[in-house]
Amino acid sequence: MNKILLNIALASSLAVAGGNVPYDMIAETVEKSNTPSNTWQNQFALYGWAAIPNADVTFDVANTNDKVESNIADKIDGVFMGSYRGQNEQYSVMLDAIYLGLSDDSSKDLFVSNPNLPNINVSAETSLDAFLGAAYVGYNIINNDLRLDLIGGVRYASLDVGVTLSAISDVRYANLDLSKKVDFIDAVIGVDGAYSINSQWYIPYHFDIGTG
């Protein structure tokens, strides 16, 4: 940048003094001054949501008036929310990841109303593992106080729900596994950017829509 300003100042001085200024020197100086900066800026962020999860799992047991309840939201195993953004004046790359792990177990002695059936102990183990990740590339179309990038990429979501029921009586043992895992992959397009309030504060925004 200092070199460009020096070239412009030198050309202006020669012109005022009546000297001959080569046209290719002026053209090269203007071309360099209009070229977008290739300086790459990197940003890492850890963030969180101010939310109160509620995930009660209730099982009604036949021939009894009892219920087995498990509140896995009270037993958080792990949480991670983080993002990366790299950008220059023309292009951007973004990565985002969210992970949440929950689990709980409970048991209860049930007294069966049918006298022909033995009393049983029922236990329930529940778990939830959720992951959401996304990767985008962007192309800038507005870059002043408002930065606006057109983006496209892929989003991956995984949800693993585990439910295991066990029943134990004096004469029998039964186990039932109701676990299920699903995965989703979507192509996404949208917009991303930020509005600068001043040199210290800005408001980021992001909107995308997927195919799935």
Coordinates of N, CA and C in Angstrom, one line a residue:
M1 N 0.8 -1.2 0.0 CA 0.0 0.0 0.0 C 0.9 1.2 0.0
N2 N 2.0 1.3 0.8 CA 2.9 2.4 0.8 C 3.5 2.6 -0.5
K3 N 3.8 1.5 -1.2 CA 4.5 1.6 -2.5 C 3.5 2.2 -3.5
I4 N 2.2 1.8 -3.5 CA 1.2 2.4 -4.4 C 1.1 3.9 -4.2
L5 N 1.0 4.3 -2.9 CA 0.9 5.7 -2.6 C 2.1 6.5 -3.1
L6 N 3.3 5.9 -2.9 CA 4.5 6.5 -3.3 C 4.5 6.7 -4.9
N7 N 4.1 5.7 -5.6 CA 4.0 5.8 -7.1 C 3.0 6.9 -7.5
I8 N 1.9 7.0 -6.8 CA 0.9 8.0 -7.2 C 1.5 9.4 -6.9
A9 N 2.1 9.5 -5.7 CA 2.7 10.8 -5.4 C 3.8 11.2 -6.4
L10 N 4.6 10.2 -6.8 CA 5.7 10.5 -7.7 C 5.2 10.9 -9.1
A11 N 4.1 10.2 -9.6 CA 3.5 10.5 -10.8 C 2.9 11.9 -10.8
S12 N 2.2 12.3 -9.7 CA 1.6 13.6 -9.6 C 2.7 14.7 -9.6
S13 N 3.8 14.5 -8.9 CA 4.9 15.5 -8.9 C 5.5 15.7 -10.2
L14 N 5.7 14.6 -11.0 CA 6.2 14.8 -12.4 C 5.2 15.5 -13.3
A15 N 3.9 15.2 -13.1 CA 2.9 15.9 -13.9 C 2.9 17.4 -13.6
V16 N 2.9 17.8 -12.4 CA 2.9 19.2 -12.0 C 4.2 19.9 -12.5
A17 N 5.3 19.2 -12.5 CA 6.6 19.8 -12.9 C 6.7 19.8 -14.4
G18 N 5.7 19.2 -15.1 CA 5.8 19.3 -16.6 C 6.6 18.1 -17.1
G19 N 6.9 17.1 -16.3 CA 7.7 16.0 -16.8 C 6.8 15.0 -17.6
N20 N 7.4 14.1 -18.3 CA 6.7 13.1 -19.0 C 6.5 11.9 -18.1
V21 N 5.2 11.6 -17.9 CA 4.9 10.4 -17.0 C 4.5 9.3 -17.9
P22 N 5.2 8.2 -17.9 CA 4.8 7.0 -18.7 C 3.4 6.5 -18.4
Y23 N 2.6 6.3 -19.5 CA 1.2 5.9 -19.3 C 1.1 4.5 -18.6
D24 N 2.0 3.6 -18.9 CA 1.9 2.3 -18.3 C 2.2 2.3 -16.8
M25 N 3.0 3.3 -16.3 CA 3.2 3.5 -14.9 C 1.9 3.9 -14.2
I26 N 1.2 4.8 -14.8 CA -0.1 5.3 -14.2 C -1.1 4.2 -14.2
A27 N -1.2 3.5 -15.3 CA -2.2 2.4 -15.4 C -1.9 1.3 -14.4
E28 N -0.6 0.9 -14.2 CA -0.2 -0.1 -13.3 C -0.6 0.3 -11.9
T29 N -0.3 1.6 -11.6 CA -0.6 2.1 -10.2 C -2.1 2.0 -9.9
V30 N -3.0 2.4 -10.9 CA -4.4 2.4 -10.7 C -4.9 1.0 -10.6
E31 N -4.3 0.1 -11.4 CA -4.8 -1.3 -11.3 C -4.4 -2.0 -10.0
K32 N -3.3 -1.7 -9.4 CA -2.9 -2.2 -8.1 C -3.8 -1.7 -7.0
S33 N -4.2 -0.4 -7.1 CA -5.0 0.2 -6.1 C -6.4 -0.4 -6.1
N34 N -6.9 -0.9 -7.2 CA -8.2 -1.4 -7.3 C -8.3 -2.9 -7.1
T35 N -7.2 -3.6 -6.9 CA -7.1 -5.0 -6.7 C -7.5 -5.4 -5.3
P36 N -8.5 -6.3 -5.0 CA -8.9 -6.7 -3.7 C -7.8 -7.2 -2.9
S37 N -7.8 -6.9 -1.6 CA -6.7 -7.4 -0.7 C -6.8 -8.9 -0.6
N38 N -5.6 -9.6 -0.7 CA -5.6 -11.1 -0.5 C -5.2 -11.5 0.9
T39 N -5.2 -10.5 1.8 CA -4.9 -10.8 3.2 C -6.0 -11.7 3.8
W40 N -5.6 -12.8 4.3 CA -6.6 -13.8 4.9 C -6.7 -13.6 6.4
Q41 N -8.0 -13.4 6.8 CA -8.3 -13.2 8.2 C -8.9 -14.4 8.8
N42 N -8.5 -14.9 10.0 CA -9.0 -16.1 10.6 C -9.7 -15.7 11.9
Q43 N -10.8 -16.4 12.2 CA -11.6 -16.2 13.4 C -12.1 -17.5 14.0
F44 N -11.8 -17.8 15.2 CA -12.3 -18.9 15.9 C -13.2 -18.5 17.0
A45 N -14.3 -19.2 17.3 CA -15.3 -18.8 18.3 C -15.9 -20.0 19.0
L46 N -16.0 -19.9 20.3 CA -16.8 -20.8 21.1 C -18.0 -20.0 21.6
Y47 N -19.2 -20.6 21.5 CA -20.4 -19.9 21.8 C -21.4 -20.9 22.5
G48 N -22.5 -20.4 23.0 CA -23.5 -21.2 23.7 C -24.9 -20.6 23.5
W49 N -25.8 -21.5 23.8 CA -27.2 -21.1 23.8 C -27.8 -21.0 25.2
A50 N -28.6 -19.9 25.4 CA -29.2 -19.7 26.7 C -30.6 -20.5 26.7
A51 N -30.5 -21.8 26.8 CA -31.7 -22.6 26.7 C -31.8 -23.6 27.9
I52 N -33.0 -23.9 28.2 CA -33.3 -24.9 29.3 C -33.9 -26.1 28.7
P53 N -33.2 -27.2 28.4 CA -33.7 -28.4 27.8 C -34.6 -29.2 28.7
N54 N -35.6 -29.8 28.2 CA -36.5 -30.7 28.9 C -36.8 -31.9 28.1
A55 N -36.4 -33.1 28.7 CA -36.4 -34.3 28.0 C -36.8 -35.4 28.9
D56 N -38.1 -35.4 29.3 CA -38.6 -36.5 30.2 C -39.1 -37.7 29.3
V57 N -38.7 -38.9 29.7 CA -39.1 -40.1 29.1 C -39.9 -40.9 30.1
T58 N -41.2 -41.2 29.8 CA -42.1 -41.9 30.7 C -42.6 -43.2 30.1
F59 N -42.6 -44.2 30.9 CA -43.0 -45.5 30.4 C -44.2 -46.0 31.3
D60 N -45.3 -46.3 30.7 CA -46.5 -46.8 31.5 C -46.3 -48.4 31.5
V61 N -46.5 -49.0 32.6 CA -46.4 -50.4 32.8 C -47.8 -51.0 32.9
A62 N -48.1 -52.0 32.1 CA -49.4 -52.6 32.1 C -49.6 -53.3 33.4
N63 N -50.9 -53.4 33.8 CA -51.4 -54.0 35.0 C -50.9 -53.4 36.3
T64 N -50.4 -52.1 36.2 CA -49.9 -51.4 37.4 C -50.4 -49.9 37.2
N65 N -50.3 -49.2 38.3 CA -50.6 -47.8 38.3 C -49.4 -47.0 38.4
D66 N -48.2 -47.6 38.1 CA -46.9 -46.9 38.2 C -46.4 -46.5 36.9
K67 N -45.4 -45.6 36.9 CA -44.7 -45.1 35.8 C -43.2 -45.1 36.1
V68 N -42.4 -45.3 35.1 CA -40.9 -45.2 35.2 C -40.5 -43.9 34.4
E69 N -39.9 -43.0 35.1 CA -39.6 -41.7 34.4 C -38.1 -41.5 34.4
S70 N -37.6 -40.9 33.4 CA -36.2 -40.6 33.2 C -36.0 -39.2 32.6
N71 N -35.3 -38.3 33.3 CA -35.1 -37.0 32.8 C -33.7 -36.8 32.4
I72 N -33.4 -37.1 31.1 CA -32.0 -37.1 30.7 C -31.5 -35.7 30.5
A73 N -32.3 -34.7 30.5 CA -31.8 -33.3 30.4 C -31.1 -32.9 31.6
D74 N -31.3 -33.5 32.7 CA -30.5 -33.2 34.0 C -29.2 -33.8 34.0
K75 N -28.8 -34.7 33.0 CA -27.6 -35.4 33.1 C -26.8 -35.2 31.8
I76 N -26.2 -34.0 31.7 CA -25.5 -33.7 30.4 C -24.1 -34.3 30.5
D77 N -23.8 -35.1 29.5 CA -22.4 -35.7 29.4 C -21.4 -34.7 28.8
G78 N -21.8 -34.0 27.8 CA -20.9 -33.1 27.2 C -21.6 -32.2 26.2
V79 N -21.0 -31.0 26.0 CA -21.5 -30.0 25.1 C -20.4 -29.3 24.4
F80 N -20.5 -29.1 23.1 CA -19.5 -28.3 22.4 C -20.2 -27.5 21.3
M81 N -19.8 -26.2 21.2 CA -20.3 -25.4 20.2 C -19.2 -24.5 19.7
G82 N -18.8 -24.6 18.5 CA -17.7 -23.8 18.0 C -17.8 -23.5 16.5
S83 N -17.0 -22.5 16.1 CA -17.1 -22.2 14.6 C -15.7 -21.6 14.2
Y84 N -15.5 -21.6 12.9 CA -14.3 -21.1 12.3 C -14.7 -20.3 11.1
R85 N -14.1 -19.1 10.9 CA -14.3 -18.3 9.7 C -13.0 -17.8 9.2
G86 N -12.8 -18.0 7.9 CA -11.6 -17.4 7.3 C -12.1 -16.6 6.1
Q87 N -11.5 -15.4 5.9 CA -12.0 -14.5 4.8 C -11.0 -13.5 4.3
N88 N -11.1 -13.2 3.0 CA -10.4 -12.0 2.5 C -11.5 -11.1 1.9
E89 N -11.1 -10.1 1.1 CA -12.1 -9.2 0.6 C -13.1 -9.9 -0.4
Q90 N -12.7 -11.0 -1.0 CA -13.5 -11.6 -2.0 C -14.1 -12.9 -1.6
Y91 N -13.4 -13.8 -0.8 CA -13.9 -15.1 -0.6 C -13.9 -15.4 1.0
S92 N -14.7 -16.4 1.3 CA -14.8 -16.8 2.7 C -15.0 -18.3 2.9
V93 N -14.5 -18.8 4.0 CA -14.7 -20.2 4.3 C -15.2 -20.3 5.7
M94 N -16.3 -21.1 6.0 CA -16.9 -21.2 7.3 C -17.1 -22.7 7.7
L95 N -16.8 -23.0 9.0 CA -17.1 -24.3 9.6 C -17.8 -24.1 10.9
D96 N -18.8 -24.9 11.2 CA -19.6 -24.8 12.4 C -19.9 -26.2 12.9
A97 N -19.8 -26.4 14.2 CA -20.1 -27.7 14.8 C -20.8 -27.5 16.2
I98 N -21.8 -28.4 16.4 CA -22.5 -28.4 17.7 C -22.7 -29.9 18.1
Y99 N -22.3 -30.2 19.3 CA -22.5 -31.5 19.9 C -23.1 -31.4 21.2
L100 N -24.1 -32.4 21.5 CA -24.7 -32.5 22.8 C -24.9 -33.9 23.1
G101 N -24.5 -34.3 24.3 CA -24.6 -35.6 24.8 C -25.3 -35.7 26.2
L102 N -26.4 -36.5 26.3 CA -27.2 -36.6 27.5 C -27.4 -38.1 27.8
S103 N -27.5 -38.4 29.1 CA -27.8 -39.8 29.5 C -28.4 -39.8 30.9
D104 N -29.2 -40.9 31.2 CA -29.7 -41.1 32.5 C -30.2 -42.5 32.6
D105 N -30.3 -43.0 33.8 CA -30.9 -44.3 34.1 C -31.7 -44.2 35.4
S106 N -32.8 -45.0 35.5 CA -33.6 -45.0 36.7 C -34.3 -46.4 36.8
S107 N -34.7 -46.7 38.0 CA -35.3 -48.0 38.2 C -36.4 -47.9 39.3
K108 N -37.3 -48.8 39.2 CA -38.5 -48.8 40.2 C -39.0 -50.1 40.4
D109 N -39.4 -50.4 41.7 CA -40.1 -51.7 42.0 C -41.6 -51.5 41.8
L110 N -42.2 -52.3 41.0 CA -43.6 -52.2 40.7 C -44.4 -53.3 41.3
F111 N -45.5 -53.0 41.9 CA -46.4 -53.9 42.5 C -47.6 -54.2 41.6
V112 N -47.6 -55.4 41.0 CA -48.6 -55.7 40.0 C -50.0 -55.9 40.7
S113 N -51.0 -55.3 40.1 CA -52.3 -55.5 40.6 C -52.9 -56.9 40.4
N114 N -52.4 -57.6 39.4 CA -52.9 -59.0 39.2 C -52.2 -59.9 40.1
P115 N -53.0 -60.6 41.0 CA -52.3 -61.5 42.0 C -51.7 -62.7 41.4
N116 N -52.0 -63.0 40.1 CA -51.4 -64.1 39.4 C -50.0 -63.8 38.8
L117 N -49.6 -62.5 38.9 CA -48.3 -62.1 38.3 C -47.4 -61.7 39.4
P118 N -46.1 -61.9 39.3 CA -45.2 -61.6 40.4 C -44.8 -60.1 40.3
N119 N -44.4 -59.5 41.4 CA -43.9 -58.1 41.4 C -42.6 -58.1 40.6
I120 N -42.3 -56.9 39.9 CA -41.1 -56.8 39.1 C -40.4 -55.5 39.4
N121 N -39.1 -55.5 39.0 CA -38.3 -54.3 39.0 C -38.0 -53.9 37.6
V122 N -38.4 -52.7 37.3 CA -38.2 -52.2 35.9 C -37.2 -51.1 35.9
S123 N -36.2 -51.1 35.0 CA -35.2 -50.1 34.9 C -35.2 -49.6 33.5
A124 N -34.8 -48.3 33.3 CA -34.7 -47.7 32.0 C -33.4 -46.9 31.9
E125 N -32.8 -47.1 30.8 CA -31.6 -46.4 30.5 C -31.8 -45.6 29.2
T126 N -31.6 -44.3 29.3 CA -31.8 -43.4 28.1 C -30.6 -42.6 27.8
S127 N -30.4 -42.3 26.5 CA -29.2 -41.5 26.1 C -29.6 -40.8 24.8
L128 N -28.9 -39.7 24.6 CA -29.1 -38.9 23.4 C -27.8 -38.2 23.0
D129 N -27.4 -38.5 21.8 CA -26.2 -37.9 21.2 C -26.6 -37.2 19.9
A130 N -26.3 -35.9 19.9 CA -26.7 -35.1 18.7 C -25.5 -34.4 18.2
F131 N -25.3 -34.4 16.9 CA -24.2 -33.6 16.3 C -24.8 -32.9 15.1
L132 N -24.4 -31.6 14.9 CA -24.8 -30.8 13.8 C -23.5 -30.1 13.3
G133 N -23.1 -30.4 12.0 CA -21.9 -29.7 11.5 C -22.2 -29.2 10.1
A134 N -21.5 -28.1 9.7 CA -21.8 -27.5 8.4 C -20.4 -26.9 7.9
A135 N -20.3 -26.9 6.6 CA -19.1 -26.3 5.9 C -19.6 -25.4 4.8
Y136 N -19.1 -24.2 4.7 CA -19.6 -23.3 3.6 C -18.4 -22.7 2.9
V137 N -18.6 -22.2 1.7 CA -17.7 -21.3 1.0 C -18.5 -20.1 0.6
G138 N -17.9 -18.9 0.5 CA -18.7 -17.7 0.2 C -18.0 -16.9 -0.8
Y139 N -18.8 -16.1 -1.5 CA -18.3 -15.1 -2.4 C -18.9 -13.7 -2.1
N140 N -18.1 -12.7 -1.9 CA -18.5 -11.4 -1.4 C -19.1 -10.6 -2.6
I141 N -20.3 -9.9 -2.3 CA -20.9 -9.1 -3.3 C -21.1 -7.6 -2.7
I142 N -21.1 -7.4 -1.4 CA -21.1 -6.1 -0.8 C -20.1 -6.1 0.3
N143 N -19.3 -5.0 0.3 CA -18.2 -4.9 1.4 C -18.0 -3.5 1.8
N144 N -18.9 -2.9 2.6 CA -18.6 -1.6 3.2 C -19.0 -1.7 4.7
D145 N -19.9 -0.9 5.2 CA -20.4 -1.1 6.5 C -21.2 -2.4 6.6
L146 N -21.8 -2.8 5.6 CA -22.5 -4.1 5.5 C -21.7 -5.0 4.6
R147 N -21.3 -6.2 5.2 CA -20.7 -7.2 4.4 C -21.7 -8.3 4.1
L148 N -21.8 -8.6 2.8 CA -22.8 -9.6 2.4 C -22.1 -10.6 1.5
D149 N -22.1 -11.9 1.9 CA -21.5 -13.0 1.1 C -22.6 -14.0 0.7
L150 N -22.6 -14.4 -0.6 CA -23.4 -15.5 -1.0 C -22.7 -16.8 -0.7
I151 N -23.3 -17.7 0.0 CA -22.7 -18.9 0.5 C -23.4 -20.2 -0.1
G152 N -22.6 -21.2 -0.1 CA -23.1 -22.6 -0.4 C -22.3 -23.6 0.3
G153 N -22.9 -24.8 0.6 CA -22.1 -25.8 1.3 C -22.9 -27.0 1.6
V154 N -22.5 -27.7 2.6 CA -23.2 -28.9 3.0 C -23.4 -28.9 4.6
R155 N -24.5 -29.5 5.0 CA -24.8 -29.6 6.4 C -25.0 -31.1 6.8
Y156 N -24.4 -31.5 7.9 CA -24.6 -32.9 8.3 C -25.2 -33.0 9.7
A157 N -26.2 -33.8 9.9 CA -26.8 -33.9 11.2 C -26.9 -35.4 11.6
S158 N -26.7 -35.7 12.8 CA -26.7 -37.0 13.4 C -27.4 -37.0 14.7
L159 N -28.4 -37.9 14.8 CA -29.2 -38.1 16.1 C -29.2 -39.5 16.5
D160 N -28.7 -39.8 17.7 CA -28.6 -41.2 18.2 C -29.3 -41.2 19.5
V161 N -30.5 -41.9 19.5 CA -31.3 -42.0 20.7 C -31.3 -43.4 21.2
G162 N -30.9 -43.6 22.5 CA -30.8 -44.9 23.1 C -31.8 -45.1 24.2
V163 N -32.7 -46.1 24.1 CA -33.6 -46.4 25.1 C -33.6 -47.9 25.3
T164 N -33.2 -48.3 26.6 CA -33.2 -49.7 26.9 C -34.0 -50.0 28.2
L165 N -34.9 -50.9 28.1 CA -35.8 -51.3 29.2 C -35.5 -52.7 29.7
S166 N -35.4 -52.8 31.0 CA -35.1 -54.1 31.6 C -36.2 -54.4 32.7
A167 N -36.7 -55.6 32.7 CA -37.7 -56.0 33.7 C -37.2 -57.3 34.4
I168 N -37.1 -57.3 35.7 CA -36.7 -58.4 36.5 C -37.7 -58.8 37.5
S169 N -38.1 -60.1 37.5 CA -39.0 -60.6 38.5 C -38.3 -61.9 39.1
D170 N -39.1 -62.5 40.0 CA -38.5 -63.7 40.7 C -38.4 -64.9 39.7
V171 N -39.1 -64.8 38.6 CA -39.1 -66.0 37.6 C -38.6 -65.6 36.2
R172 N -38.5 -64.4 35.9 CA -38.2 -64.0 34.5 C -37.3 -62.8 34.5
Y173 N -36.6 -62.7 33.3 CA -35.8 -61.4 33.0 C -36.1 -61.1 31.6
A174 N -36.4 -59.8 31.3 CA -36.6 -59.4 30.0 C -35.9 -58.1 29.7
N175 N -35.4 -58.0 28.4 CA -34.7 -56.8 28.0 C -35.2 -56.3 26.7
L176 N -35.4 -55.0 26.5 CA -35.9 -54.5 25.3 C -35.1 -53.2 24.9
D177 N -34.5 -53.3 23.7 CA -33.7 -52.2 23.2 C -34.5 -51.4 22.1
L178 N -34.7 -50.2 22.3 CA -35.5 -49.3 21.4 C -34.6 -48.2 20.8
S179 N -33.3 -48.5 20.7 CA -32.4 -47.5 20.2 C -32.5 -47.2 18.7
K180 N -32.2 -46.0 18.3 CA -32.4 -45.6 16.9 C -31.4 -44.5 16.6
K181 N -30.7 -44.6 15.4 CA -29.8 -43.6 14.9 C -30.2 -43.2 13.5
V182 N -30.2 -41.9 13.3 CA -30.5 -41.3 11.9 C -29.4 -40.3 11.6
D183 N -29.1 -40.2 10.3 CA -28.2 -39.3 9.7 C -28.8 -38.5 8.6
F184 N -28.5 -37.3 8.4 CA -29.0 -36.4 7.3 C -27.8 -35.6 6.7
I185 N -27.8 -35.5 5.4 CA -26.8 -34.7 4.7 C -27.6 -33.8 3.7
D186 N -27.4 -32.5 3.8 CA -28.1 -31.6 2.9 C -27.2 -30.6 2.3
A187 N -27.5 -30.3 1.0 CA -26.8 -29.2 0.4 C -27.5 -27.9 0.8
V188 N -26.8 -26.8 1.1 CA -27.4 -25.6 1.5 C -26.9 -24.4 0.7
I189 N -27.7 -23.4 0.6 CA -27.3 -22.1 0.0 C -27.9 -21.0 0.9
G190 N -27.3 -19.8 0.9 CA -27.8 -18.7 1.7 C -26.9 -17.5 1.7
V191 N -27.0 -16.7 2.7 CA -26.2 -15.4 2.8 C -25.6 -15.4 4.2
D192 N -24.5 -14.7 4.3 CA -23.8 -14.6 5.6 C -23.0 -13.2 5.5
G193 N -22.8 -12.7 6.7 CA -22.1 -11.4 6.8 C -22.2 -10.7 8.1
A194 N -22.0 -9.4 8.1 CA -22.1 -8.6 9.3 C -22.3 -7.2 9.0
Y195 N -22.9 -6.4 9.9 CA -23.1 -5.0 9.8 C -22.2 -4.3 10.9
S196 N -21.3 -3.4 10.4 CA -20.4 -2.7 11.4 C -21.1 -1.5 11.9
I197 N -21.2 -1.5 13.3 CA -21.8 -0.3 14.0 C -20.7 0.7 14.1
N198 N -19.5 0.3 14.6 CA -18.4 1.2 14.6 C -17.1 0.3 14.5
S199 N -16.0 0.9 14.9 CA -14.7 0.1 14.8 C -14.6 -1.1 15.8
Q200 N -15.5 -1.1 16.8 CA -15.4 -2.1 17.9 C -16.6 -3.1 17.9
W201 N -17.7 -2.6 17.4 CA -19.0 -3.4 17.5 C -19.5 -3.7 16.1
Y202 N -20.0 -5.0 16.0 CA -20.7 -5.3 14.7 C -21.8 -6.4 15.0
I203 N -22.7 -6.5 14.1 CA -23.8 -7.5 14.2 C -23.7 -8.5 13.1
P204 N -23.4 -9.7 13.5 CA -23.3 -10.8 12.5 C -24.7 -11.3 12.1
Y205 N -24.8 -11.9 11.0 CA -26.1 -12.5 10.6 C -25.8 -13.7 9.7
H206 N -26.7 -14.7 9.6 CA -26.5 -15.9 8.8 C -27.9 -16.4 8.5
F207 N -28.1 -16.8 7.2 CA -29.4 -17.4 6.8 C -29.1 -18.4 5.7
D208 N -29.6 -19.7 5.9 CA -29.4 -20.6 4.8 C -30.6 -21.5 4.7
I209 N -30.8 -22.2 3.6 CA -31.9 -23.1 3.4 C -31.3 -24.4 2.7
G210 N -31.8 -25.6 3.2 CA -31.2 -26.8 2.7 C -32.2 -27.5 1.8
T211 N -31.7 -28.6 1.2 CA -32.5 -29.4 0.2 C -33.3 -30.4 0.9
G212 N -32.9 -30.9 2.1 CA -33.6 -32.0 2.8 C -34.7 -31.5 3.7

